[in-house]
mmCIF file of C-alpha atoms in Angstrom:
data_model
loop_
_atom_site.group_PDB
_atom_site.id
_atom_site.type_symbol
_atom_site.label_atom_id
_atom_site.label_comp_id
_atom_site.label_asym_id
_atom_site.label_seq_id
_atom_site.Cartn_x
_atom_site.Cartn_y
_atom_site.Cartn_z
ATOM 1 C CA MET A 1 79.838 137.881 58.559
ATOM 2 C CA LEU A 2 78.586 136.255 55.279
ATOM 3 C CA ARG A 3 75.748 138.527 54.480
ATOM 4 C CA PHE A 4 77.378 139.409 51.002
ATOM 5 C CA PHE A 5 76.274 135.895 49.758
ATOM 6 C CA PRO A 6 72.803 135.798 48.227
ATOM 7 C CA ALA A 7 69.843 135.262 50.589
ATOM 8 C CA SER A 8 68.869 132.021 49.151
ATOM 9 C CA LEU A 9 72.407 130.489 49.585
ATOM 10 C CA LEU A 10 72.700 131.777 53.137
ATOM 11 C CA MET A 11 69.186 130.241 53.763
ATOM 12 C CA ILE A 12 70.500 126.992 52.570
ATOM 13 C CA LEU A 13 73.874 127.217 54.635
ATOM 14 C CA SER A 14 72.393 128.378 57.865
ATOM 15 C CA ALA A 15 69.458 125.699 57.713
ATOM 16 C CA SER A 16 71.734 122.977 56.982
ATOM 17 C CA LEU A 17 74.154 123.953 60.032
ATOM 18 C CA ALA A 18 71.113 124.356 62.315
ATOM 19 C CA ILE A 19 69.937 120.922 61.082
ATOM 20 C CA ILE A 20 73.373 119.314 61.641
ATOM 21 C CA ASN A 21 73.497 121.032 65.124
ATOM 22 C CA THR A 22 70.313 119.912 66.131
ATOM 23 C CA ALA A 23 70.869 116.337 65.008
ATOM 24 C CA MET A 24 74.155 116.119 66.752
ATOM 25 C CA VAL A 25 73.129 117.454 70.190
ATOM 26 C CA GLY A 26 69.620 115.936 69.841
ATOM 27 C CA SER A 27 71.078 112.471 69.280
ATOM 28 C CA LEU A 28 73.829 112.913 72.404
ATOM 29 C CA ILE A 29 70.654 114.190 74.471
ATOM 30 C CA ILE A 30 68.707 110.997 73.475
ATOM 31 C CA VAL A 31 71.515 108.672 74.321
ATOM 32 C CA CYS A 32 71.523 110.369 77.857
ATOM 33 C CA GLY A 33 67.627 109.884 78.107
ATOM 34 C CA ILE A 34 68.063 106.361 77.074
ATOM 35 C CA ILE A 35 70.788 105.765 79.750
ATOM 36 C CA LYS A 36 68.667 107.248 82.438
ATOM 37 C CA LEU A 37 66.115 104.805 81.912
ATOM 38 C CA LEU A 38 68.640 102.200 83.006
ATOM 39 C CA LEU A 39 69.898 104.283 86.104
ATOM 40 C CA PRO A 40 68.580 104.294 89.628
ATOM 41 C CA LYS A 41 66.183 107.577 90.305
ATOM 42 C CA GLY A 42 68.715 108.973 92.387
ATOM 43 C CA LEU A 43 71.109 109.620 89.555
ATOM 44 C CA TYR A 44 68.434 111.387 87.600
ATOM 45 C CA PRO A 45 69.610 114.937 88.453
ATOM 46 C CA TRP A 46 72.964 114.348 87.181
ATOM 47 C CA VAL A 47 71.615 113.224 84.028
ATOM 48 C CA GLY A 48 69.384 116.256 83.822
ATOM 49 C CA LYS A 49 72.179 118.599 84.409
ATOM 50 C CA LEU A 50 74.182 116.806 81.390
ATOM 51 C CA THR A 51 71.235 117.009 79.122
ATOM 52 C CA ASN A 52 70.570 120.745 80.095
ATOM 53 C CA PHE A 53 74.415 121.466 79.566
ATOM 54 C CA LEU A 54 73.952 119.922 76.098
ATOM 55 C CA MET A 55 70.948 121.925 75.302
ATOM 56 C CA TRP A 56 72.838 124.961 76.311
ATOM 57 C CA CYS A 57 75.487 123.809 73.923
ATOM 58 C CA TRP A 58 72.839 123.652 71.296
ATOM 59 C CA SER A 59 71.850 127.072 72.008
ATOM 60 C CA GLU A 60 75.114 128.521 71.751
ATOM 61 C CA MET A 61 76.158 126.658 68.525
ATOM 62 C CA ASN A 62 72.801 128.345 66.994
ATOM 63 C CA ARG A 63 73.814 131.649 68.307
ATOM 64 C CA ALA A 64 77.311 131.267 66.314
ATOM 65 C CA ILE A 65 75.346 130.113 63.203
ATOM 66 C CA PHE A 66 73.064 133.099 63.016
ATOM 67 C CA ARG A 67 75.630 135.663 63.697
ATOM 68 C CA LEU A 68 77.492 134.259 60.756
ATOM 69 C CA VAL A 69 74.715 135.203 58.552
ATOM 70 C CA ASN A 70 72.817 138.086 60.518
ATOM 71 C CA ASN A 71 73.902 141.501 61.704
ATOM 72 C CA THR A 72 71.037 141.608 63.974
ATOM 73 C CA GLU A 73 70.251 144.704 66.089
ATOM 74 C CA PHE A 74 68.995 143.808 69.554
ATOM 75 C CA VAL A 75 66.936 146.340 71.517
ATOM 76 C CA ILE A 76 66.468 144.931 74.833
ATOM 77 C CA GLU A 77 64.371 146.617 77.600
ATOM 78 C CA ASP A 78 65.182 144.337 80.726
ATOM 79 C CA ASN A 79 63.354 144.978 83.996
ATOM 80 C CA SER A 80 64.482 141.828 85.682
ATOM 81 C CA GLN A 81 66.764 140.653 88.010
ATOM 82 C CA LEU A 82 67.425 136.832 87.223
ATOM 83 C CA SER A 83 68.978 133.919 88.632
ATOM 84 C CA LYS A 84 70.122 129.957 87.618
ATOM 85 C CA LYS A 85 69.116 129.068 91.064
ATOM 86 C CA SER A 86 65.530 129.866 90.986
ATOM 87 C CA TRP A 87 62.309 128.579 89.483
ATOM 88 C CA TYR A 88 60.539 130.478 86.809
ATOM 89 C CA LEU A 89 57.518 130.380 84.670
ATOM 90 C CA MET A 90 58.050 132.363 81.513
ATOM 91 C CA ILE A 91 55.031 133.499 79.422
ATOM 92 C CA CYS A 92 55.750 134.942 75.921
ATOM 93 C CA ASN A 93 53.975 136.044 72.889
ATOM 94 C CA HIS A 94 54.238 133.560 70.054
ATOM 95 C CA GLN A 95 55.044 134.886 66.408
ATOM 96 C CA SER A 96 57.813 132.250 64.781
ATOM 97 C CA TRP A 97 59.931 129.499 65.442
ATOM 98 C CA ALA A 98 62.313 131.810 65.902
ATOM 99 C CA ASP A 99 61.057 132.584 69.225
ATOM 100 C CA ILE A 100 62.287 129.359 70.479
ATOM 101 C CA VAL A 101 65.783 129.986 69.356
ATOM 102 C CA LEU A 102 65.984 133.618 70.651
ATOM 103 C CA LEU A 103 64.623 132.700 73.915
ATOM 104 C CA CYS A 104 67.320 129.981 74.239
ATOM 105 C CA MET A 105 69.986 132.466 72.929
ATOM 106 C CA LEU A 106 68.843 135.525 75.516
ATOM 107 C CA PHE A 107 68.014 133.363 78.540
ATOM 108 C CA GLY A 108 70.238 130.254 78.377
ATOM 109 C CA SER A 109 73.023 131.696 80.321
ATOM 110 C CA ARG A 110 70.825 133.739 83.052
ATOM 111 C CA ILE A 111 68.425 131.127 84.280
ATOM 112 C CA PRO A 112 67.768 127.571 84.166
ATOM 113 C CA MET A 113 67.787 125.998 80.730
ATOM 114 C CA PRO A 114 64.000 126.675 79.604
ATOM 115 C CA LYS A 115 61.656 123.851 79.234
ATOM 116 C CA PHE A 116 58.797 124.333 76.874
ATOM 117 C CA PHE A 117 55.223 123.070 76.817
ATOM 118 C CA LEU A 118 55.094 121.371 73.538
ATOM 119 C CA LYS A 119 52.199 119.868 71.497
ATOM 120 C CA GLN A 120 52.150 115.950 71.772
ATOM 121 C CA GLN A 121 52.552 115.989 67.843
ATOM 122 C CA LEU A 122 56.304 117.173 68.422
ATOM 123 C CA LEU A 123 57.105 113.858 70.085
ATOM 124 C CA TYR A 124 57.095 112.344 66.591
ATOM 125 C CA VAL A 125 59.753 115.000 64.959
ATOM 126 C CA PRO A 126 62.923 113.228 64.182
ATOM 127 C CA PHE A 127 65.586 114.075 66.761
ATOM 128 C CA VAL A 128 63.425 117.232 68.103
ATOM 129 C CA GLY A 129 60.835 114.889 69.794
ATOM 130 C CA LEU A 130 62.962 112.338 71.406
ATOM 131 C CA ALA A 131 65.223 114.943 72.560
ATOM 132 C CA CYS A 132 62.602 116.967 74.153
ATOM 133 C CA TRP A 133 61.584 113.927 75.929
ATOM 134 C CA ALA A 134 65.037 113.360 77.247
ATOM 135 C CA LEU A 135 65.046 116.851 78.482
ATOM 136 C CA ASP A 136 61.950 116.165 80.390
ATOM 137 C CA MET A 137 60.021 118.780 78.445
ATOM 138 C CA PRO A 138 56.221 118.672 79.142
ATOM 139 C CA PHE A 139 53.956 117.379 76.202
ATOM 140 C CA MET A 140 50.389 118.508 76.151
ATOM 141 C CA ARG A 141 47.775 116.736 74.645
ATOM 142 C CA ARG A 142 45.052 119.482 73.768
ATOM 143 C CA TYR A 143 41.646 118.034 73.083
ATOM 144 C CA SER A 144 39.123 120.182 71.263
ATOM 145 C CA ARG A 145 35.739 120.923 72.484
ATOM 146 C CA GLN A 146 33.963 118.800 69.811
ATOM 147 C CA TYR A 147 36.397 115.943 70.678
ATOM 148 C CA LEU A 148 35.579 116.105 74.356
ATOM 149 C CA LEU A 149 31.787 116.263 73.776
ATOM 150 C CA LYS A 150 32.184 112.912 72.009
ATOM 151 C CA HIS A 151 34.550 111.457 74.634
ATOM 152 C CA PRO A 152 33.788 113.053 77.794
ATOM 153 C CA GLU A 153 36.057 110.497 79.496
ATOM 154 C CA LYS A 154 39.063 112.285 78.266
ATOM 155 C CA ARG A 155 37.950 115.624 80.103
ATOM 156 C CA GLY A 156 40.997 116.655 82.200
ATOM 157 C CA LYS A 157 43.293 114.018 81.039
ATOM 158 C CA ASP A 158 45.439 116.953 79.389
ATOM 159 C CA LEU A 159 45.679 118.673 82.967
ATOM 160 C CA GLU A 160 46.648 115.343 84.607
ATOM 161 C CA SER A 161 49.492 115.081 81.921
ATOM 162 C CA THR A 162 50.848 118.722 82.499
ATOM 163 C CA LYS A 163 50.792 117.978 86.300
ATOM 164 C CA ARG A 164 52.789 114.980 86.099
ATOM 165 C CA SER A 165 55.253 116.876 83.917
ATOM 166 C CA CYS A 166 55.400 119.743 86.470
ATOM 167 C CA GLU A 167 56.266 117.179 89.104
ATOM 168 C CA LYS A 168 59.488 116.326 87.521
ATOM 169 C CA PHE A 169 60.586 119.994 87.984
ATOM 170 C CA LYS A 170 60.447 120.037 91.762
ATOM 171 C CA THR A 171 63.996 119.050 92.808
ATOM 172 C CA ASN A 172 66.035 121.247 90.267
ATOM 173 C CA PRO A 173 65.854 124.736 89.397
ATOM 174 C CA THR A 174 63.930 125.081 86.333
ATOM 175 C CA THR A 175 62.430 127.498 83.909
ATOM 176 C CA VAL A 176 59.075 126.587 82.153
ATOM 177 C CA ILE A 177 58.003 128.322 79.217
ATOM 178 C CA ASN A 178 54.384 128.570 78.217
ATOM 179 C CA PHE A 179 53.422 130.353 74.966
ATOM 180 C CA VAL A 180 49.887 131.338 76.406
ATOM 181 C CA GLU A 181 48.326 132.030 72.728
ATOM 182 C CA GLY A 182 48.763 128.156 72.100
ATOM 183 C CA THR A 183 49.998 128.699 68.507
ATOM 184 C CA ARG A 184 51.832 131.033 66.455
ATOM 185 C CA PHE A 185 50.277 134.384 65.409
ATOM 186 C CA THR A 186 49.075 135.172 61.929
ATOM 187 C CA HIS A 187 46.707 137.635 60.717
ATOM 188 C CA GLN A 188 44.553 134.499 59.397
ATOM 189 C CA LYS A 189 44.463 133.036 62.906
ATOM 190 C CA GLN A 190 43.686 136.545 64.418
ATOM 191 C CA GLN A 191 40.720 136.927 62.398
ATOM 192 C CA GLN A 192 39.544 133.534 62.946
ATOM 193 C CA SER A 193 39.820 133.923 66.616
ATOM 194 C CA HIS A 194 38.182 137.009 66.640
ATOM 195 C CA SER A 195 41.123 138.529 68.611
ATOM 196 C CA ASN A 196 40.440 141.958 70.283
ATOM 197 C CA TYR A 197 44.251 142.694 70.146
ATOM 198 C CA GLN A 198 46.233 144.266 67.130
ATOM 199 C CA HIS A 199 49.567 141.987 67.281
ATOM 200 C CA LEU A 200 48.364 139.002 69.564
ATOM 201 C CA LEU A 201 45.981 136.203 69.667
ATOM 202 C CA PRO A 202 43.689 135.860 72.575
ATOM 203 C CA PRO A 203 45.618 134.107 75.719
ATOM 204 C CA LYS A 204 44.512 130.921 76.740
ATOM 205 C CA ALA A 205 43.998 131.065 80.639
ATOM 206 C CA LEU A 206 43.739 127.396 81.526
ATOM 207 C CA GLY A 207 47.133 125.924 80.825
ATOM 208 C CA ILE A 208 49.222 128.850 82.688
ATOM 209 C CA ALA A 209 46.505 128.870 85.596
ATOM 210 C CA TYR A 210 46.870 124.857 86.173
ATOM 211 C CA THR A 211 50.778 125.140 86.118
ATOM 212 C CA LEU A 212 50.492 127.984 88.686
ATOM 213 C CA SER A 213 48.347 125.832 90.693
ATOM 214 C CA ALA A 214 50.482 122.720 90.481
ATOM 215 C CA LEU A 215 53.942 124.433 90.996
ATOM 216 C CA GLY A 216 53.004 127.832 91.957
ATOM 217 C CA GLU A 217 54.763 127.610 95.343
ATOM 218 C CA GLN A 218 57.770 126.539 93.596
ATOM 219 C CA PHE A 219 58.076 129.079 91.177
ATOM 220 C CA ASP A 220 59.751 132.329 92.255
ATOM 221 C CA GLN A 221 58.320 134.689 89.582
ATOM 222 C CA ILE A 222 56.690 134.920 86.367
ATOM 223 C CA ILE A 223 58.904 136.423 83.699
ATOM 224 C CA ASP A 224 56.946 137.928 81.181
ATOM 225 C CA VAL A 225 58.660 138.431 77.698
ATOM 226 C CA THR A 226 57.156 140.293 74.839
ATOM 227 C CA LEU A 227 59.260 139.686 71.507
ATOM 228 C CA ALA A 228 58.684 141.764 68.289
ATOM 229 C CA TYR A 229 60.648 141.695 64.885
ATOM 230 C CA PRO A 230 60.159 145.025 63.120
ATOM 231 C CA GLY A 231 60.756 144.815 59.408
ATOM 232 C CA THR A 232 59.550 141.037 59.075
ATOM 233 C CA THR A 233 56.413 140.609 56.965
ATOM 234 C CA GLU A 234 53.997 137.749 55.844
ATOM 235 C CA THR A 235 56.090 137.016 53.031
ATOM 236 C CA LEU A 236 59.440 137.516 55.184
ATOM 237 C CA PRO A 237 58.347 135.834 58.503
ATOM 238 C CA PRO A 238 61.162 136.021 61.240
ATOM 239 C CA PHE A 239 62.203 132.633 60.960
ATOM 240 C CA LYS A 240 62.700 132.896 57.091
ATOM 241 C CA ALA A 241 64.597 136.393 57.824
ATOM 242 C CA LEU A 242 66.697 134.738 60.464
ATOM 243 C CA LEU A 243 67.895 131.760 58.068
ATOM 244 C CA SER A 244 68.396 134.133 55.261
ATOM 245 C CA GLY A 245 70.550 136.895 56.971
ATOM 246 C CA LYS A 246 67.533 139.558 56.774
ATOM 247 C CA LEU A 247 66.719 139.766 60.315
ATOM 248 C CA ASP A 248 67.620 143.208 61.170
ATOM 249 C CA LYS A 249 66.093 143.654 64.420
ATOM 250 C CA VAL A 250 64.729 142.263 67.491
ATOM 251 C CA VAL A 251 63.029 144.216 70.254
ATOM 252 C CA VAL A 252 62.765 142.230 73.341
ATOM 253 C CA LYS A 253 60.941 143.505 76.789
ATOM 254 C CA ILE A 254 61.474 141.544 80.193
ATOM 255 C CA ASP A 255 59.185 142.133 83.030
ATOM 256 C CA THR A 256 58.784 139.951 86.128
ATOM 257 C CA ILE A 257 55.423 139.320 87.916
ATOM 258 C CA ALA A 258 55.316 138.322 91.403
ATOM 259 C CA ILE A 259 53.275 135.278 92.054
ATOM 260 C CA ASN A 260 50.860 135.703 95.095
ATOM 261 C CA GLN A 261 47.880 133.900 96.359
ATOM 262 C CA GLU A 262 45.765 136.078 93.805
ATOM 263 C CA LEU A 263 47.248 134.019 91.216
ATOM 264 C CA ARG A 264 46.819 130.456 92.360
ATOM 265 C CA GLY A 265 43.506 128.914 92.768
ATOM 266 C CA ASP A 266 40.954 126.099 91.357
ATOM 267 C CA TYR A 267 40.364 127.494 87.762
ATOM 268 C CA LEU A 268 38.072 124.745 86.951
ATOM 269 C CA GLN A 269 35.888 124.735 90.136
ATOM 270 C CA ASP A 270 36.115 128.363 91.480
ATOM 271 C CA LYS A 271 34.390 130.655 89.239
ATOM 272 C CA GLN A 272 35.384 133.760 91.129
ATOM 273 C CA PHE A 273 39.005 132.859 90.784
ATOM 274 C CA LYS A 274 38.567 132.045 87.062
ATOM 275 C CA ARG A 275 36.876 135.269 86.557
ATOM 276 C CA HIS A 276 39.668 137.131 88.321
ATOM 277 C CA PHE A 277 42.491 135.219 86.685
ATOM 278 C CA LYS A 278 41.242 135.649 83.083
ATOM 279 C CA LEU A 279 40.968 139.525 83.928
ATOM 280 C CA TRP A 280 44.499 139.716 85.058
ATOM 281 C CA LEU A 281 45.701 137.758 82.129
ATOM 282 C CA ASP A 282 43.791 139.896 79.386
ATOM 283 C CA ASP A 283 45.127 142.938 81.188
ATOM 284 C CA THR A 284 48.699 141.432 80.881
ATOM 285 C CA TRP A 285 47.894 140.768 77.316
ATOM 286 C CA GLN A 286 46.498 144.211 76.539
ATOM 287 C CA THR A 287 49.584 146.028 78.139
ATOM 288 C CA LYS A 288 51.783 143.812 75.700
ATOM 289 C CA ASP A 289 49.757 144.442 72.958
ATOM 290 C CA GLN A 290 50.126 148.113 73.481
ATOM 291 C CA TYR A 291 53.963 147.806 73.926
ATOM 292 C CA LEU A 292 53.904 146.082 70.608
ATOM 293 C CA GLN A 293 52.162 148.762 68.676
ATOM 294 C CA SER A 294 54.471 151.398 70.011
ATOM 295 C CA VAL A 295 57.313 149.174 68.517
ATOM 296 C CA LEU A 296 55.756 148.113 65.195
ATOM 297 C CA LYS A 297 54.179 151.400 64.219
ATOM 298 C CA ASP A 298 57.248 152.944 62.939
#
């Protein structure tokens, strides 16, 4: 443990080690992705297993780095029974870049290595973007309502991209993670979105509904994860606290939700299903918000 060093020095050290880890492992994953392009499709699953193993190595190195600078207390309420041989759709509230690191650390050895729905812009981030491409992570191009009004021909193109990405996951057990809020929580975004929740942004139903429609029969369960970082603030957000050795506590609640016919349907065309699905997701988010309130009020 290095917590006796100044926080600024710990931040430089842990950030440097994390960047080196990401650059090294990301480069190896990119090489695997390029090699995959040259191989027959029958060998793709073997390359996929190798890239997933490299991502697991990246996660374990992050675990070692952050244990070096943090003495974090993890409070985990786990109501799940998970397997690496199953397919999962994971939904989670999104507060920080720390979420991605922690979810990989918490679940990397329990379920198939997670795949994240990513914004198209992240494809151009050095090392990270191409590594995520090589890992077959689904990139989503989200069009605003204003853009679609000007370019109606683009309507539905983002969903087609999601469906193509999901098709890749049908042969090997996979975990797909969807941050349903679409972006990280801040109080400013909460006010701008007129959120009815105290600690969450309004959930976006279309992406998760379409994923369940495209791969609903493939997924065994939905994993519903709630993350909380008691003690962090706007001036000391979770990721900064993680890097500077000041992430004292993380609270995690893990539930599973059965996927039945009531959660699979045509969200775009079936108005009754759309109404039912939004009510289900809003209820799920309300329960999550109440749990966060109980954790963060102390």
